[in-house]
XYZ file of C-alpha atoms in Angstrom:
588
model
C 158.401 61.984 148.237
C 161.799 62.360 147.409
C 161.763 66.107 146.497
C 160.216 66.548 150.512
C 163.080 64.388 151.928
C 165.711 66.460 150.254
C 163.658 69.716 151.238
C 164.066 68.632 154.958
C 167.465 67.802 154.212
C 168.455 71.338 153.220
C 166.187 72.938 156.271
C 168.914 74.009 158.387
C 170.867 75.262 155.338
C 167.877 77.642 155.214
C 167.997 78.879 158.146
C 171.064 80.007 158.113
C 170.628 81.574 155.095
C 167.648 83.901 156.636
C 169.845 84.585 159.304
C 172.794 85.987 157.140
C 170.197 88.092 155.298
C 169.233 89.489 158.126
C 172.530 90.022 159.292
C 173.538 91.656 157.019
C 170.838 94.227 156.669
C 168.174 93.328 154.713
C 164.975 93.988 156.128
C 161.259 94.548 155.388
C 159.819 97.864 154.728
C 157.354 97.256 157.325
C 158.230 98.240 161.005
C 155.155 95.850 162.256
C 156.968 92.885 164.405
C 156.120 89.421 163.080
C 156.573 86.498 165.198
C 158.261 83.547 164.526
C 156.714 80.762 162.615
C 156.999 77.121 164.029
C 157.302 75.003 161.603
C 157.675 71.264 163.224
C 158.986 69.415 165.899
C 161.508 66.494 164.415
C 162.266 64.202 167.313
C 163.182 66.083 170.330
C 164.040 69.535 167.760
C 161.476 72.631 167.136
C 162.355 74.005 164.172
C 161.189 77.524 162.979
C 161.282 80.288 160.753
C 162.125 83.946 161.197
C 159.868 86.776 160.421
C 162.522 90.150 160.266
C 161.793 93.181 161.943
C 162.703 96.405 161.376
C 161.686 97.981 164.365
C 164.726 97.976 166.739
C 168.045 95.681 167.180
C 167.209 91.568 167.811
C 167.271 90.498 171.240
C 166.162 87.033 171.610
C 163.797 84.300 170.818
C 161.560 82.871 173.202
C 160.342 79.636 173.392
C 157.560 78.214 175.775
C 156.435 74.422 176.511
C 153.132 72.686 177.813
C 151.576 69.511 178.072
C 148.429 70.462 176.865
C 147.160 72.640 174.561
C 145.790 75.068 176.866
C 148.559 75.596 178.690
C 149.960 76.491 181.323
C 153.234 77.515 178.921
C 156.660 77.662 180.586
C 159.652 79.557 179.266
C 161.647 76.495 178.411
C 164.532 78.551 176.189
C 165.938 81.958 175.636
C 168.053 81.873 172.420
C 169.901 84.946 171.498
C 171.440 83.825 168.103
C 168.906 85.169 165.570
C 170.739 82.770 163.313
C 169.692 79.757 165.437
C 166.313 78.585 164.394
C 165.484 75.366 165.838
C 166.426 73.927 169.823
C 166.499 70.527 171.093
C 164.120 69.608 174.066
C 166.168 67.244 175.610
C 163.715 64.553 177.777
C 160.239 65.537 176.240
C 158.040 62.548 175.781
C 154.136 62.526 175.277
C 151.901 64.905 173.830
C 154.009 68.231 173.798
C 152.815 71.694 172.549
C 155.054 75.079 171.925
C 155.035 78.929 170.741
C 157.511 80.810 170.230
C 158.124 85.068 170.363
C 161.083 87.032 169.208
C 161.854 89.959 171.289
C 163.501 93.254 169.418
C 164.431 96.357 171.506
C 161.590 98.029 170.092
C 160.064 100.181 173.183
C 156.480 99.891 173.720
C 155.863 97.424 171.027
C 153.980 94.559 172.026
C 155.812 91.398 170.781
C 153.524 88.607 169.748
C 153.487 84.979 169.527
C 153.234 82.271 167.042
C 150.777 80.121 166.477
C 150.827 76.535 168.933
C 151.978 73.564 167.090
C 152.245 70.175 168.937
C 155.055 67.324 168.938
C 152.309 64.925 167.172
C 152.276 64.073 163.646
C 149.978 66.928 161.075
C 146.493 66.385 160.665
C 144.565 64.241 159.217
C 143.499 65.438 155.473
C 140.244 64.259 154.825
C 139.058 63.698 150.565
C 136.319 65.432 150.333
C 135.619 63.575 146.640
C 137.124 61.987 143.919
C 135.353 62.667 140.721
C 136.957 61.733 136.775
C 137.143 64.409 134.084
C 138.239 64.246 130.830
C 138.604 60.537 131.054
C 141.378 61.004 134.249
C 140.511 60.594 138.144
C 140.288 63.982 139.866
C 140.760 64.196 143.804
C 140.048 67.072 145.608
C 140.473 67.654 149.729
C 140.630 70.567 151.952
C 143.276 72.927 152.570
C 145.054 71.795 156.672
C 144.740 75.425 157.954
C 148.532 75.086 159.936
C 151.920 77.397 158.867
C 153.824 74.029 159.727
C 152.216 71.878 156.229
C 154.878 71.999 153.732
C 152.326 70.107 151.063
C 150.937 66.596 150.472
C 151.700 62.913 149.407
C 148.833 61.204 146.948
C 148.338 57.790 147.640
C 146.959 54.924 145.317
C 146.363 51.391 146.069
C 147.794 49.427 143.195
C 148.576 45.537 143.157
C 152.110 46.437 144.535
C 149.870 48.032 147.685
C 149.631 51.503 148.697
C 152.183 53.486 147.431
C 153.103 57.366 146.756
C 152.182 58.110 143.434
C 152.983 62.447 143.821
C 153.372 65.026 146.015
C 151.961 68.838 145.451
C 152.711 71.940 147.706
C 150.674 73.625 150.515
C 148.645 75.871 148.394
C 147.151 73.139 145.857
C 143.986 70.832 146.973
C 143.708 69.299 143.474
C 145.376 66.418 141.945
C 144.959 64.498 138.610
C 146.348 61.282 138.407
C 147.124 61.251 134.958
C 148.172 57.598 135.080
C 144.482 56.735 136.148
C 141.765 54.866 134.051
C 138.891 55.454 135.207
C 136.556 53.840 132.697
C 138.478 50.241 133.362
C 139.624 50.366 136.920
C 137.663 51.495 140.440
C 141.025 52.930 141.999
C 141.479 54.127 146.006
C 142.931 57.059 146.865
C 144.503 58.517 150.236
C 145.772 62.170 150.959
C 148.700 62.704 153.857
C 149.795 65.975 154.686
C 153.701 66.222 155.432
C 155.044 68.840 157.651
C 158.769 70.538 157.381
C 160.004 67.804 158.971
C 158.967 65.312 157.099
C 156.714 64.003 159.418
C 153.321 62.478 158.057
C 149.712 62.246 158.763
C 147.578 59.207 159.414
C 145.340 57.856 156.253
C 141.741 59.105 156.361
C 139.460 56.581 154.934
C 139.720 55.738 151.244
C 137.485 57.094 148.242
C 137.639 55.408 144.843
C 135.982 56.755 141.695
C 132.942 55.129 140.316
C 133.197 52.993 136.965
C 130.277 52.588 134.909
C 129.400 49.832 132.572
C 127.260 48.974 130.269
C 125.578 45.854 128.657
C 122.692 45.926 125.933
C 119.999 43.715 125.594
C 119.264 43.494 122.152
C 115.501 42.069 121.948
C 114.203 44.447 124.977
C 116.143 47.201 123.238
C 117.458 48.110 126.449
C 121.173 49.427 127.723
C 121.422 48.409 131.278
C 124.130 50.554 133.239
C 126.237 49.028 136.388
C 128.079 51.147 138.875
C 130.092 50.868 142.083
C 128.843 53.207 144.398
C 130.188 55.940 145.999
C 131.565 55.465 149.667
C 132.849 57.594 152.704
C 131.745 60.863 151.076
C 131.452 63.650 153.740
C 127.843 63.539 155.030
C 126.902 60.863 152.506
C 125.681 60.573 149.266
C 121.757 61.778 148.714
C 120.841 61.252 145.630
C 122.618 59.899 142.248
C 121.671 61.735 138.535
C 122.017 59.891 135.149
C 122.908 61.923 132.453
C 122.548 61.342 128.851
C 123.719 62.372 125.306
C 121.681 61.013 122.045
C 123.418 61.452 118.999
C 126.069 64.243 119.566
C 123.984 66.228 121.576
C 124.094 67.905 124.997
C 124.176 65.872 128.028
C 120.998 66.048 129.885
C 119.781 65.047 133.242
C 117.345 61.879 132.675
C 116.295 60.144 135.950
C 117.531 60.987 139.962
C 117.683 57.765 141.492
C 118.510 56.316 144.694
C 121.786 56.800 146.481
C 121.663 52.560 147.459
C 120.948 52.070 143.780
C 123.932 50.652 141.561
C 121.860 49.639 138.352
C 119.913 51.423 135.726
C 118.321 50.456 132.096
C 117.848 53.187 129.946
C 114.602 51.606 127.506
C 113.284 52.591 124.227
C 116.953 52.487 122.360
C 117.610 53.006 118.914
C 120.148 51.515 117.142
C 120.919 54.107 115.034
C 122.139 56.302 117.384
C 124.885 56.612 119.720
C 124.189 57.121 123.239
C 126.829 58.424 125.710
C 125.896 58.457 129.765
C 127.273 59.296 132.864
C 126.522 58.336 136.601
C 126.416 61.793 139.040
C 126.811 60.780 143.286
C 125.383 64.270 144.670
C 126.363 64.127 148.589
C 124.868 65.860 151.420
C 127.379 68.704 151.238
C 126.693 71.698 148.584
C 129.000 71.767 145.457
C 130.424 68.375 146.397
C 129.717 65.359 143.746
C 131.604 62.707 141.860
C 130.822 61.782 138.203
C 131.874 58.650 136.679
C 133.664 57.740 133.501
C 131.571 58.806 130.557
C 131.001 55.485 128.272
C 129.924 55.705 124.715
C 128.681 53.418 122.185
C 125.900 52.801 119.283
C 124.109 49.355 121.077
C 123.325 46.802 119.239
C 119.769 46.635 120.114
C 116.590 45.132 117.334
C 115.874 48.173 115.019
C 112.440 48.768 115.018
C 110.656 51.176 112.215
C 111.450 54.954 113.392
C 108.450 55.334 110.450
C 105.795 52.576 109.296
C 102.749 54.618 107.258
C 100.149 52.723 105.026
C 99.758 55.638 102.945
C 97.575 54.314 100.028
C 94.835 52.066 99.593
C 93.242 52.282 96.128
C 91.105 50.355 93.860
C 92.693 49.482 90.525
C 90.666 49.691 87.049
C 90.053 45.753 87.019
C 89.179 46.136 90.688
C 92.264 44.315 91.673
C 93.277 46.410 95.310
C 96.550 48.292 95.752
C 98.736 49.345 99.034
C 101.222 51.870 99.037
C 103.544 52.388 102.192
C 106.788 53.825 103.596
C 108.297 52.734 106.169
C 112.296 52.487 107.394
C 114.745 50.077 105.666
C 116.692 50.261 108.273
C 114.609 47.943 110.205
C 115.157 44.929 111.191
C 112.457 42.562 109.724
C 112.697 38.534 109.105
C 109.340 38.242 107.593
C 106.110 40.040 107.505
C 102.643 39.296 106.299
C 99.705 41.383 104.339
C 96.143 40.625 105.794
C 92.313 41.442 104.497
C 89.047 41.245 105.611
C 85.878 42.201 104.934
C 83.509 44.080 107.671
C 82.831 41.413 110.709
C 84.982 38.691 109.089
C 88.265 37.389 110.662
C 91.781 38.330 109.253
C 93.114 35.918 106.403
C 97.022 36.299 104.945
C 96.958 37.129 101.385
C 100.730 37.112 101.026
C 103.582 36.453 103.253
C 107.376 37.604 102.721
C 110.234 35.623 104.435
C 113.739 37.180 104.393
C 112.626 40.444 102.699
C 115.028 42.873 101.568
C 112.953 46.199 102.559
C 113.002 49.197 100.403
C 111.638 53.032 101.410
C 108.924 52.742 99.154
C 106.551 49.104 98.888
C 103.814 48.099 96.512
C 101.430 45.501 96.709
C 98.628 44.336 94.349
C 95.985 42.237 95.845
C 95.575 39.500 93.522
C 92.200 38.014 94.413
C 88.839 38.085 92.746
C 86.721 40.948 95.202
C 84.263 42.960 94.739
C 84.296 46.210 95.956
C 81.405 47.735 94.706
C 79.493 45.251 97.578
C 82.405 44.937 100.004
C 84.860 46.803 102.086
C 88.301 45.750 102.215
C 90.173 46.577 105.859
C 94.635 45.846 104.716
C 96.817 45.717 107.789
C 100.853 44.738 107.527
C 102.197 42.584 110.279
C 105.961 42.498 110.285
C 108.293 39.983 112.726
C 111.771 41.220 114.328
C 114.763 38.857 115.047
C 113.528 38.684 118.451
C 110.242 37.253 117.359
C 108.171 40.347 118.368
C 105.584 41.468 116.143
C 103.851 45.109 114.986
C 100.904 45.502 113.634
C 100.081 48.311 111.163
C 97.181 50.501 111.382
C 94.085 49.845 109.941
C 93.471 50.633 106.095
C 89.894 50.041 104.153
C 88.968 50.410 100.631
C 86.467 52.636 99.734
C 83.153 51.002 97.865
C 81.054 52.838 95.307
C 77.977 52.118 93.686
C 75.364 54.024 91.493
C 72.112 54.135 91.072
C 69.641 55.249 87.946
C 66.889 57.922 88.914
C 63.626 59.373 87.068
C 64.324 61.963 84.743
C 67.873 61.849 83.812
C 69.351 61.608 87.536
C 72.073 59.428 88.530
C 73.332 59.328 91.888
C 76.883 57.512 93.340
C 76.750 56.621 96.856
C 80.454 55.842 98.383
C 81.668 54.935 101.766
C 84.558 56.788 104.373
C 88.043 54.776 103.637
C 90.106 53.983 106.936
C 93.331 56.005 105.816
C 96.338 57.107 107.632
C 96.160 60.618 107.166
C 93.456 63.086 107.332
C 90.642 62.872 104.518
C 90.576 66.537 103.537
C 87.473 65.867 100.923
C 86.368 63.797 98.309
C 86.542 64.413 94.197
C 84.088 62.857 92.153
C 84.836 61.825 88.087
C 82.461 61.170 85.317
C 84.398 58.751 82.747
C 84.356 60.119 79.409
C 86.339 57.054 78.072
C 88.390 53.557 79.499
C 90.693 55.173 82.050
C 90.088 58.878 81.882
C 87.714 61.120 83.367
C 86.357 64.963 84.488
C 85.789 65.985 87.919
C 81.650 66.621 88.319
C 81.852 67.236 92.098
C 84.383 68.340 95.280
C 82.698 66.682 97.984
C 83.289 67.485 101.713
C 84.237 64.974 104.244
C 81.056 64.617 105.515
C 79.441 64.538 102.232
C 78.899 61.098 100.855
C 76.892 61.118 97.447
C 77.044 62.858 94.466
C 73.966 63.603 92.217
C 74.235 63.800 88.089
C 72.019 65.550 86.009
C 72.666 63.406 82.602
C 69.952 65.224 80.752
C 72.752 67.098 79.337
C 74.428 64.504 77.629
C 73.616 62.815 74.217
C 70.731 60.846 74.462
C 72.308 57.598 73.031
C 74.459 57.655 76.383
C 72.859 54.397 77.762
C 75.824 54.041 80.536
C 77.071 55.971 82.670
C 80.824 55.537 84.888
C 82.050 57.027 88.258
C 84.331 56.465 90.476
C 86.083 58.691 93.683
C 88.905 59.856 94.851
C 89.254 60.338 98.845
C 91.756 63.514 99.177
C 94.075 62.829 102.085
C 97.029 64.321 103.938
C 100.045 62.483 105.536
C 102.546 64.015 108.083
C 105.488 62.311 106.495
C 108.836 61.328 108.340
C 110.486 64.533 107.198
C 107.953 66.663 108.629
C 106.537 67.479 105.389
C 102.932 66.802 104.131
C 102.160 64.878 101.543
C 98.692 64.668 99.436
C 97.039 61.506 98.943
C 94.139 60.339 96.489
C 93.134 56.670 96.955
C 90.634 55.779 94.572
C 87.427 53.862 94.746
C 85.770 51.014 92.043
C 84.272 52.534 89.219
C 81.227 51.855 88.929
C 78.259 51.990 85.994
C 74.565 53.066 86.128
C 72.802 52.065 82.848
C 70.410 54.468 82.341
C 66.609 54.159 83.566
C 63.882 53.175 80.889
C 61.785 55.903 81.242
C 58.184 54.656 80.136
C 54.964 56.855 79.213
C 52.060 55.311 79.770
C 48.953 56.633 78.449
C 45.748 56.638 80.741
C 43.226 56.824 77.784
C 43.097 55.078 74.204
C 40.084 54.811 71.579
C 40.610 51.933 68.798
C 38.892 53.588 66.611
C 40.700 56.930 67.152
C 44.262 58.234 67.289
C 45.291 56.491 69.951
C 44.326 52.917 68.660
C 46.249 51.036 70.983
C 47.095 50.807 74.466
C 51.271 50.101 75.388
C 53.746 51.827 77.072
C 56.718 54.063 75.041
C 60.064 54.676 75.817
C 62.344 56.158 73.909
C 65.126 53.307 75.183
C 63.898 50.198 74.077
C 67.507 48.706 72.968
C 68.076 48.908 77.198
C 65.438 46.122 77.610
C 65.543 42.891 77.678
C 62.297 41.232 79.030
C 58.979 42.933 78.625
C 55.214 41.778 79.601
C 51.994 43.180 79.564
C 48.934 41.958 81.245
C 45.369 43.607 80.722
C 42.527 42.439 83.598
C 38.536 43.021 83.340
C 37.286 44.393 86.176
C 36.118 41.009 87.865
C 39.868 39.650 87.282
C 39.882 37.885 84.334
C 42.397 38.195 82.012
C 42.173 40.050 78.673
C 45.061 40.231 77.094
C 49.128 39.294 77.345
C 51.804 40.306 74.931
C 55.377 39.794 75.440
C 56.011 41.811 72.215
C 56.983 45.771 73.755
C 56.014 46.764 70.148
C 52.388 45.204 70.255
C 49.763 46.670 71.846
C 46.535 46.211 73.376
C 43.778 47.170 70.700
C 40.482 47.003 73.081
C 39.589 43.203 72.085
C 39.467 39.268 73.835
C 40.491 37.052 71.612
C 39.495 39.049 68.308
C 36.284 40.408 69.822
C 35.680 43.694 70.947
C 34.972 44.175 74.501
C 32.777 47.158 76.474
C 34.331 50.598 77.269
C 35.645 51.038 80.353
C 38.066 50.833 82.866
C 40.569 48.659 82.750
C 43.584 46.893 84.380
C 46.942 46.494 83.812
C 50.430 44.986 84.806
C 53.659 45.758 83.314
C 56.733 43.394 83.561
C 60.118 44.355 82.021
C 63.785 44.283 83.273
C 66.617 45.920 81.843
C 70.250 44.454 80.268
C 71.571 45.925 83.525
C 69.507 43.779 85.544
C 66.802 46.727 86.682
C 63.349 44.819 87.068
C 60.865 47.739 86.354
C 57.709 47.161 86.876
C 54.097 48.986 87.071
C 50.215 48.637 87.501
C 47.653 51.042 86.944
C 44.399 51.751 84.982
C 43.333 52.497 81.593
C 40.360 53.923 80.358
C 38.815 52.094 77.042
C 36.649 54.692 74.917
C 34.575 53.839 71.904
């Protein structure tokens, strides 16, 4: 302000100096006649500014008056000092409006006029926004197309009230108010335009820049965002934009909301990452918008798991079940809580942890007496937050095997499809050669459930024989890597199947003297009985003895050739009940 005052103060000084210049020569290599510019009308004074001419000696300026701006205009002055540039209108009151010519002796050169300028005060200068970058308020307003605007006066409203905080010249229609802080204080703004004179325009109405705030919510894992809104833009505001940055990265358009809204909650936020966000008021005029302050932080929201994978569910060699998982350290967990159950049964806790410190990598043993040759075990991990909200793993199962003895030196293993987190990719098969250790037999595919062994290969004193599986899975791991998974099922044993020959034909008297079954695995059994029947029913003979045999005789006494019936009655160590009926023919 004080810089215009002393500007207006050294006007007529000015003036005189153009005059002298002229005076004394100096002129402009263009013979084109300018007119006059009016600059501004201090009191009763016009005041103006030369334009030199080169075209012929000075004459005179004229100077012409009207009460409105469309005239009529009336000669009101003739001043023939080209040093004289300003005149008093002695007795003018009201709305007033002048031009002014100067007149060379330049023959048949038309002699134009200046532009009208009235005895009012400049024109308003409406904001057209006010907008903060790089953490400073920004105001921007249109140029006031008139010769007679020296420049403009920023004003703030501050506790003190509105006062002048700068003042920039004619050409500039940007200011910075480098004492602003925009991401603290809502601040309001006016723009005046001053004239030569000094004199200054009327406030337009006020525009403040937006502050944002923010406040998270730590359980909903929310950042809710607060905002004064954006008033007396030029048409209005239509729409507002939030913009985001995650982590460092580029800020990018989220959401378009409402121009009446002043709230928003940005959901789903990490903890580990800080977010940085913006409001954007986008008004009804193209290229026009205000951004707010930018606010940063890292919230502190719950962590939840960014990872949680059950990768590994496998049956131990005393049947005892294991989990393996990985999940995020990070997270924040007061307690969680492994649960089983078997198919159609209800979820029971086998362990619970209270206060655990988490690591990337967990193992658990399942203690408790199962059996998963019968059963299927289904695992799931349920952890608690600080807020008291709960997740629930997927869905892991066990896989159970079992065996089964065949007719000539066949065993098959039967196995079921494990619940797993990754994709079962196939299944490997193992014949144990001794405790712990054993060869692959068979690559199954994942549709392919059994495996058949031909054991008629292996030494005959092999009573028992031990299998167990491996289900072949893949995991997408948090890395984007994969990783390859084997979760193992029970082993289980298949003693091997008595395999009896039982003749159809015996003569006591000649090389087949009695009648009994033979097996070449007689060790395997434990209970044996044979019954021989008549052909009316009655009972013959009965020898729990596997090494006695029927010789064609009732108690001592031969009986009749013939046909005959029999039952035989034996189970195996293993618990295999074998048993058989037929006929035998008695020859004499």
């Amino acid at each position: 302000m004080l810089l215009i005052l002393c500007h207006f103060k050294n006007l007529f000084h000015k003036s005189i100096c153009l005059g002298v210049l002229y005076f004394i020569g100096i002129s402009s290599i263009s013979a084109q006649v300018n007119p006059p510019t009016l600059q501004c009308k201090k009191s009763d004074t016009i005041i103006w500014q030369n334009s030199l001419s080169s075209c012929g000696p000075f004459l005179h300026y004229e100077l012409f008056n009207s009460t409105s701006p469309t005239g009529p205009f009336a000669l009101i002055a003739t001043i023939v000092n080209p040093n004289q540039l300003y005149y008093k209108h002695v007795g003018a009151i009201g709305n007033q409006y002048y031009y002014i010519r100067a007149i060379y002796d330049c023959p048949g050169v038309t002699m134009p006029a200046s532009d009208t300028i009235s005895s009012g005060i400049p024109t308003i200068t409406p904001i057209k926004i006010v907008t903060v970058e790089n953490d400073k308020n920004e105001i921007h307003w249109d140029f006031i197309n008139s010769a007679s605007i020296f420049g403009y006066i920023i004003f703030k409203s501050t506790a003190l009230g509105t006062i002048p905080i700068d003042t920039v010249d004619a050409n500039t229609n940007v200011y910075v108010d480098l004492g602003s802080t925009p991401s603290t204080s809502s601040e309001f703004y006016y723009v005046c335009s001053v004239d030569f004179c000094g004199n200054v325009s009327l406030y337009d109405l006020a525009h403040q820049n937006m502050v944002l705030t923010s406040k998270p919510d730590q359980c909903a894992k929310t950042l809710e965002f607060k905002w004064n809104k954006y008033t007396n833009a030029v048409g209005g505001i239509s729409k507002q934009e939030i913009w985001v940055s995650k982590a460092g990265g580029p800020f990018l358009l989220v959401d378009t909301i409402l121009p009446s809204d002043s709230t928003y909650i940005l959901k789903n936020i990490d903890t580990r990452l800080e977010y940085c966000v913006y409001v954007k008021a986008i008004t009804n005029t193209k290229g026009i918008e205000s951004k707010s302050n930018i606010i940063c932080q890292t919230p502190n929201v719950v962590a939840d798991f960014s990872y949680f994978l059950i990768k590994n569910v496998s049956v131990l060699i005393d049947r005892k079940i294991q989990l393996d998982w990985i999940w995020d350290k990070t997270a924040d967990i007061k307690s969680y809580k492994i649960q089983r159950r078997t198919e159609g049964q209800d979820w029971i806790d086998v362990q619970n942890f209270t206060n655990p410190v988490l690591n990337d990598v967990e193992t658990y043993v399942d203690q408790s007496s199962l059996d998963p040759t019968q059963n299927v075990y289904e695992y799931r991990i349920i952890t608690v937050n600080q807020c008291d909200q709960s997740f629930i793993s997927p869905i892991v199962s066990s896989i159970r095997a079992y065996g089964v003895a065949f007719p000539q030196n066949t065993n098959k293993v039967y196995w079921t499809t494990p619940k797993l987190v990754g994709e079962i990719i196939g299944y490997n098969i193992y014949y144990i050669t001794t405790d712990t250790f054993g060869v692959i037999i068979g690559n199954n595919g994942v549709n392919d459930l059994k495996m058949e062994h031909d054991i008629s290969l292996l030494p005959s004193s092999t009573l028992q024989f031990c299998y167990y599986v491996e289900a072949i899975s893949q995991i997408n791991m948090p890395d984007s890597s994969i990783m390859e998974v084997a979760s193992r099922s029970p082993i289980v044993c298949v003693t091997k199947l008595v395999d009896y020959y039982i003749p159809n034909v015996f003569n006591p008297n000649g090389v087949n003297t009695e009648f009994r079954p033979y097996t070449s695995n007689e060790e395997l059994i434990s209970s044996y009985d044979l019954i021989i029947f008549d052909r009316w029913g009655n009972l013959i003979f009965e020898s729990k003895n596997f090494t006695e045999g029927w010789k064609g005789t009732r108690k001592n006494k031969e009986v009749p050739a013939g046909v005959y019936t029999y039952i035989i009655k034996s189970t195996q160590f293993s618990g295999k009940i074998l048993n058989y009926a037929g006929t035998v023919q008695l020859v004499r």
